[in-house]
Amino acid sequence: MMPRPLQPDQDTARWNAHVADYEAVFEGLTDAFAARALDALEPLAGATLLDLAAGAGGAALQAARRGARVIALDAAPAMVARIRQRACVAGIDSIAGECADGTAPLPFPDASFHAALSCFGVVLFPDPAPAIAELARVLRPGGRLAIVTWTEPDRYELAARLRAAVIACRGAPPPMGGLPAQLRYTEPAALVALVEAGGFAAVCIERVEAALHAPSARGLAAALGFAPGMAAMLGALGPDRAQVIEAFVAGLEADQGTGPVALGAVAHIAFATRK
């Protein structure tokens, strides 16, 4: 059987072109979920923590400020470069940014870490199961894990508003092209099964709400292509793109004005312990 083609957000190379916009536009939202995950991984002072698919380093910086020594892995070299740059600027020497493909065996001995985190990362992998098993391998017995994934896609307000703008301009929603990889584990049972199969016990799921904040609707619209999937969707609009973005801005300004805006989202966080 031929492997399924990668979706844009699963194509590591594409992320290299989105570091700045992702950090500026979207990381504030993911950081809110990461903060709750880190709360449950406490105590972190003096602990070693692995952040898998670490993006631009927002969660790693939070963990380091809580006293953890962090290995932040990402497969996109530009993301790793940004992690290192941010740690240097912040004067934090307890973060090591490393370029590694989380779909392959992790480059660490068994039982190397006290805790592990993957915030909207491992759930994107074409097959997350081996990566979860690798996290179990590199954690010490009793080590703590937090996996953050999307749920309640109808409550992801940014996507809902953009979809409404597309329908208003084109009379039909944008083509889905199959279930987005991000939505494979929206149901608690599916997420629990994934984590348990990797070698973890005492899995519990917590529902967390947070908001994406932007200085204005128009400022947000200018950087909507902050991730490969969003960029691909906007590119597929062709000549309708400008009209759709104007409709997105108009709808958001009608509800929240021309100043700061907030768009809600919901995530599930799976907390578990290595057997």
Tab-separated table of C-alpha atoms in Angstrom:
chain	number	residue	atom	x	y	z
A	1	MET	CA	0.000	0.000	0.000
A	2	MET	CA	1.340	3.413	-0.962
A	3	PRO	CA	1.813	5.806	1.976
A	4	ARG	CA	-0.598	8.701	2.096
A	5	PRO	CA	0.845	11.995	0.859
A	6	LEU	CA	1.808	14.381	3.610
A	7	GLN	CA	-0.572	17.178	4.438
A	8	PRO	CA	1.075	20.644	4.375
A	9	ASP	CA	1.397	20.841	8.166
A	10	GLN	CA	3.060	17.403	8.183
A	11	ASP	CA	5.738	18.475	5.700
A	12	THR	CA	8.656	19.480	7.905
A	13	ALA	CA	10.444	21.461	5.202
A	14	ARG	CA	7.481	23.807	4.779
A	15	TRP	CA	7.685	24.980	8.377
A	16	ASN	CA	11.027	26.664	7.731
A	17	ALA	CA	9.215	29.447	5.881
A	18	HIS	CA	6.724	30.136	8.708
A	19	VAL	CA	8.857	30.675	11.812
A	20	ALA	CA	8.334	34.419	12.242
A	21	ASP	CA	4.591	34.515	11.548
A	22	TYR	CA	3.938	31.415	13.649
A	23	GLU	CA	5.746	32.918	16.614
A	24	ALA	CA	4.131	36.332	16.224
A	25	VAL	CA	0.573	35.220	15.450
A	26	PHE	CA	-0.053	31.766	16.852
A	27	GLU	CA	2.448	30.942	19.580
A	28	GLY	CA	0.577	32.985	22.174
A	29	LEU	CA	-2.347	30.573	21.852
A	30	THR	CA	-0.224	27.425	21.977
A	31	ASP	CA	1.740	28.857	24.904
A	32	ALA	CA	-1.475	29.150	26.909
A	33	PHE	CA	-2.126	25.434	26.487
A	34	ALA	CA	1.540	24.627	27.116
A	35	ALA	CA	1.423	26.568	30.384
A	36	ARG	CA	-1.374	24.345	31.683
A	37	ALA	CA	0.523	21.249	30.563
A	38	LEU	CA	3.634	22.416	32.406
A	39	ASP	CA	1.575	23.083	35.546
A	40	ALA	CA	0.707	19.384	35.636
A	41	LEU	CA	4.332	18.352	35.035
A	42	GLU	CA	5.556	20.222	38.117
A	43	PRO	CA	7.836	20.122	40.004
A	44	LEU	CA	10.158	21.143	37.172
A	45	ALA	CA	12.972	22.800	39.121
A	46	GLY	CA	16.057	20.695	38.437
A	47	ALA	CA	14.142	18.287	36.178
A	48	THR	CA	15.168	17.302	32.657
A	49	LEU	CA	12.352	17.850	30.133
A	50	LEU	CA	12.092	16.816	26.493
A	51	ASP	CA	9.967	19.066	24.263
A	52	LEU	CA	9.203	17.116	21.081
A	53	ALA	CA	8.274	19.081	17.937
A	54	ALA	CA	9.065	22.242	19.868
A	55	GLY	CA	8.310	24.788	17.143
A	56	ALA	CA	9.842	28.188	17.792
A	57	GLY	CA	10.468	27.387	21.445
A	58	GLY	CA	7.632	29.037	23.343
A	59	ALA	CA	6.963	26.056	25.602
A	60	ALA	CA	10.677	25.359	26.078
A	61	LEU	CA	11.236	28.912	27.306
A	62	GLN	CA	8.370	28.562	29.783
A	63	ALA	CA	9.765	25.277	31.103
A	64	ALA	CA	13.268	26.695	31.475
A	65	ARG	CA	11.915	29.664	33.427
A	66	ARG	CA	10.335	27.142	35.808
A	67	GLY	CA	13.772	25.666	36.449
A	68	ALA	CA	13.840	22.730	34.027
A	69	ARG	CA	16.748	21.777	31.831
A	70	VAL	CA	15.141	21.443	28.405
A	71	ILE	CA	16.042	19.578	25.253
A	72	ALA	CA	13.866	21.132	22.522
A	73	LEU	CA	13.660	18.979	19.392
A	74	ASP	CA	12.235	20.013	16.051
A	75	ALA	CA	12.738	18.664	12.540
A	76	ALA	CA	12.717	22.113	10.899
A	77	PRO	CA	16.205	23.682	11.050
A	78	ALA	CA	14.796	27.222	11.007
A	79	MET	CA	12.701	26.474	14.078
A	80	VAL	CA	15.731	25.096	15.922
A	81	ALA	CA	17.774	28.153	14.983
A	82	ARG	CA	15.042	30.365	16.407
A	83	ILE	CA	14.904	28.361	19.654
A	84	ARG	CA	18.631	28.828	20.112
A	85	GLN	CA	18.441	32.523	19.265
A	86	ARG	CA	15.622	33.181	21.722
A	87	ALA	CA	17.374	31.305	24.516
A	88	CYS	CA	20.542	33.307	23.889
A	89	VAL	CA	18.721	36.649	23.845
A	90	ALA	CA	16.900	35.726	27.051
A	91	GLY	CA	20.150	34.702	28.710
A	92	ILE	CA	18.866	31.179	29.335
A	93	ASP	CA	21.532	28.481	29.159
A	94	SER	CA	19.277	25.599	30.218
A	95	ILE	CA	17.725	25.069	26.764
A	96	ALA	CA	19.407	22.964	24.088
A	97	GLY	CA	17.728	23.249	20.709
A	98	GLU	CA	18.438	20.231	18.519
A	99	CYS	CA	17.325	19.310	15.017
A	100	ALA	CA	15.866	15.806	15.030
A	101	ASP	CA	13.054	14.001	13.282
A	102	GLY	CA	10.632	12.794	15.925
A	103	THR	CA	9.362	10.091	13.590
A	104	ALA	CA	12.732	8.301	13.965
A	105	PRO	CA	14.261	6.828	17.135
A	106	LEU	CA	15.161	9.634	19.518
A	107	PRO	CA	18.903	10.252	19.977
A	108	PHE	CA	18.914	9.671	23.754
A	109	PRO	CA	19.591	6.721	26.059
A	110	ASP	CA	16.804	4.999	27.937
A	111	ALA	CA	15.457	6.778	31.027
A	112	SER	CA	17.116	10.123	30.225
A	113	PHE	CA	14.304	12.516	31.207
A	114	HIS	CA	12.004	13.262	34.119
A	115	ALA	CA	9.241	14.699	31.927
A	116	ALA	CA	8.207	15.129	28.296
A	117	LEU	CA	5.895	17.457	26.422
A	118	SER	CA	4.552	17.708	22.891
A	119	CYS	CA	2.273	20.648	22.226
A	120	PHE	CA	0.364	20.116	18.947
A	121	GLY	CA	3.453	18.318	17.668
A	122	VAL	CA	3.485	14.537	17.896
A	123	VAL	CA	-0.233	14.403	16.994
A	124	LEU	CA	0.707	15.755	13.554
A	125	PHE	CA	3.084	12.904	12.762
A	126	PRO	CA	1.894	10.528	10.025
A	127	ASP	CA	2.079	7.764	12.638
A	128	PRO	CA	2.358	9.149	16.180
A	129	ALA	CA	2.415	5.747	17.876
A	130	PRO	CA	6.166	5.029	17.498
A	131	ALA	CA	6.990	8.532	18.712
A	132	ILE	CA	4.860	8.050	21.834
A	133	ALA	CA	6.673	4.766	22.473
A	134	GLU	CA	10.007	6.563	22.092
A	135	LEU	CA	8.913	9.142	24.655
A	136	ALA	CA	8.172	6.266	27.034
A	137	ARG	CA	11.607	4.790	26.370
A	138	VAL	CA	13.534	7.979	27.137
A	139	LEU	CA	11.488	8.791	30.250
A	140	ARG	CA	12.444	7.407	33.616
A	141	PRO	CA	9.996	4.976	35.237
A	142	GLY	CA	7.288	7.166	36.701
A	143	GLY	CA	8.256	9.988	34.344
A	144	ARG	CA	5.479	12.400	33.419
A	145	LEU	CA	4.091	13.102	29.942
A	146	ALA	CA	1.800	15.807	28.555
A	147	ILE	CA	0.409	15.668	25.000
A	148	VAL	CA	-1.645	18.616	23.719
A	149	THR	CA	-4.049	18.209	20.811
A	150	TRP	CA	-7.034	19.998	19.311
A	151	THR	CA	-10.623	19.175	20.124
A	152	GLU	CA	-14.022	20.717	19.390
A	153	PRO	CA	-13.036	22.080	15.969
A	154	ASP	CA	-16.324	23.986	15.833
A	155	ARG	CA	-14.973	26.051	18.742
A	156	TYR	CA	-11.759	26.968	16.881
A	157	GLU	CA	-12.950	30.455	16.103
A	158	LEU	CA	-10.180	31.507	13.727
A	159	ALA	CA	-10.919	28.621	11.351
A	160	ALA	CA	-14.678	29.058	11.747
A	161	ARG	CA	-14.536	32.741	10.828
A	162	LEU	CA	-12.242	32.104	7.887
A	163	ARG	CA	-14.549	29.357	6.659
A	164	ALA	CA	-17.521	31.726	6.950
A	165	ALA	CA	-15.639	34.336	4.907
A	166	VAL	CA	-14.923	31.773	2.177
A	167	ILE	CA	-18.585	30.740	2.042
A	168	ALA	CA	-19.703	34.374	1.908
A	169	CYS	CA	-17.449	35.046	-1.072
A	170	ARG	CA	-17.627	31.750	-2.937
A	171	GLY	CA	-20.908	30.224	-1.870
A	172	ALA	CA	-19.153	27.042	-0.703
A	173	PRO	CA	-16.616	26.124	1.976
A	174	PRO	CA	-12.963	25.495	1.100
A	175	PRO	CA	-12.323	21.865	0.075
A	176	MET	CA	-11.138	19.790	3.031
A	177	GLY	CA	-9.127	17.155	1.157
A	178	GLY	CA	-9.776	14.627	3.912
A	179	LEU	CA	-9.613	14.843	7.690
A	180	PRO	CA	-6.852	17.222	8.834
A	181	ALA	CA	-4.166	15.355	10.754
A	182	GLN	CA	-4.675	17.724	13.683
A	183	LEU	CA	-8.196	16.366	14.207
A	184	ARG	CA	-7.476	12.635	14.425
A	185	TYR	CA	-7.469	12.694	18.251
A	186	THR	CA	-10.292	15.076	19.095
A	187	GLU	CA	-12.155	12.349	21.025
A	188	PRO	CA	-10.777	11.528	24.493
A	189	ALA	CA	-10.946	7.776	23.885
A	190	ALA	CA	-8.754	8.032	20.784
A	191	LEU	CA	-6.153	10.122	22.608
A	192	VAL	CA	-6.126	7.817	25.625
A	193	ALA	CA	-5.683	4.766	23.393
A	194	LEU	CA	-2.739	6.383	21.585
A	195	VAL	CA	-0.932	7.250	24.816
A	196	GLU	CA	-1.628	3.938	26.547
A	197	ALA	CA	-0.415	1.960	23.521
A	198	GLY	CA	2.897	3.828	23.753
A	199	GLY	CA	3.627	2.490	27.236
A	200	PHE	CA	1.918	4.943	29.588
A	201	ALA	CA	-0.533	4.454	32.430
A	202	ALA	CA	-2.884	6.618	34.481
A	203	VAL	CA	-3.873	8.628	31.392
A	204	CYS	CA	-6.265	11.451	32.119
A	205	ILE	CA	-7.637	14.055	29.729
A	206	GLU	CA	-8.196	17.691	30.619
A	207	ARG	CA	-10.202	20.093	28.466
A	208	VAL	CA	-8.654	23.566	28.312
A	209	GLU	CA	-9.946	26.758	26.693
A	210	ALA	CA	-7.700	29.602	25.569
A	211	ALA	CA	-7.745	32.484	23.114
A	212	LEU	CA	-5.636	33.738	20.242
A	213	HIS	CA	-5.006	37.452	20.743
A	214	ALA	CA	-4.059	39.885	17.992
A	215	PRO	CA	-3.636	43.684	17.979
A	216	SER	CA	-6.319	44.043	15.297
A	217	ALA	CA	-8.377	42.077	12.811
A	218	ARG	CA	-6.429	43.545	9.935
A	219	GLY	CA	-3.093	42.791	11.548
A	220	LEU	CA	-4.178	39.198	12.064
A	221	ALA	CA	-5.370	38.940	8.467
A	222	ALA	CA	-1.981	40.114	7.197
A	223	ALA	CA	-0.325	37.035	8.703
A	224	LEU	CA	-2.987	34.350	8.300
A	225	GLY	CA	-0.512	32.120	6.479
A	226	PHE	CA	1.336	31.450	9.747
A	227	ALA	CA	1.409	27.686	9.144
A	228	PRO	CA	1.811	25.564	5.998
A	229	GLY	CA	-1.798	24.352	6.067
A	230	MET	CA	-3.218	27.843	6.387
A	231	ALA	CA	-0.901	29.118	3.662
A	232	ALA	CA	-1.949	26.289	1.335
A	233	MET	CA	-5.636	26.940	1.966
A	234	LEU	CA	-5.250	30.647	1.263
A	235	GLY	CA	-3.219	29.936	-1.855
A	236	ALA	CA	-5.965	27.651	-3.151
A	237	LEU	CA	-8.383	30.596	-3.109
A	238	GLY	CA	-6.628	32.065	-6.134
A	239	PRO	CA	-8.154	35.365	-7.272
A	240	ASP	CA	-10.743	35.194	-4.457
A	241	ARG	CA	-8.098	35.453	-1.762
A	242	ALA	CA	-8.201	39.238	-1.315
A	243	GLN	CA	-11.991	39.265	-1.183
A	244	VAL	CA	-12.069	36.460	1.395
A	245	ILE	CA	-9.562	38.223	3.621
A	246	GLU	CA	-11.548	41.449	3.435
A	247	ALA	CA	-14.694	39.526	4.410
A	248	PHE	CA	-12.795	37.941	7.319
A	249	VAL	CA	-11.636	41.359	8.530
A	250	ALA	CA	-15.069	42.951	8.110
A	251	GLY	CA	-16.803	40.208	10.084
A	252	LEU	CA	-14.287	40.314	12.911
A	253	GLU	CA	-14.317	44.113	13.107
A	254	ALA	CA	-18.118	44.120	13.146
A	255	ASP	CA	-18.025	41.958	16.283
A	256	GLN	CA	-14.887	43.168	18.066
A	257	GLY	CA	-14.017	46.550	16.589
A	258	THR	CA	-10.813	47.814	15.023
A	259	GLY	CA	-8.655	47.312	18.116
A	260	PRO	CA	-7.431	44.133	19.807
A	261	VAL	CA	-9.287	40.915	19.002
A	262	ALA	CA	-9.540	37.522	20.671
A	263	LEU	CA	-10.525	34.239	19.058
A	264	GLY	CA	-11.253	31.211	21.212
A	265	ALA	CA	-10.030	27.622	20.861
A	266	VAL	CA	-10.247	24.383	22.830
A	267	ALA	CA	-7.614	21.706	23.390
A	268	HIS	CA	-7.321	18.396	25.186
A	269	ILE	CA	-4.233	17.663	27.227
A	270	ALA	CA	-3.400	14.035	27.952
A	271	PHE	CA	-1.420	13.585	31.149
A	272	ALA	CA	0.176	10.211	31.804
A	273	THR	CA	2.917	8.394	33.683
A	274	ARG	CA	5.501	6.041	32.214
A	275	LYS	CA	4.883	2.490	33.334
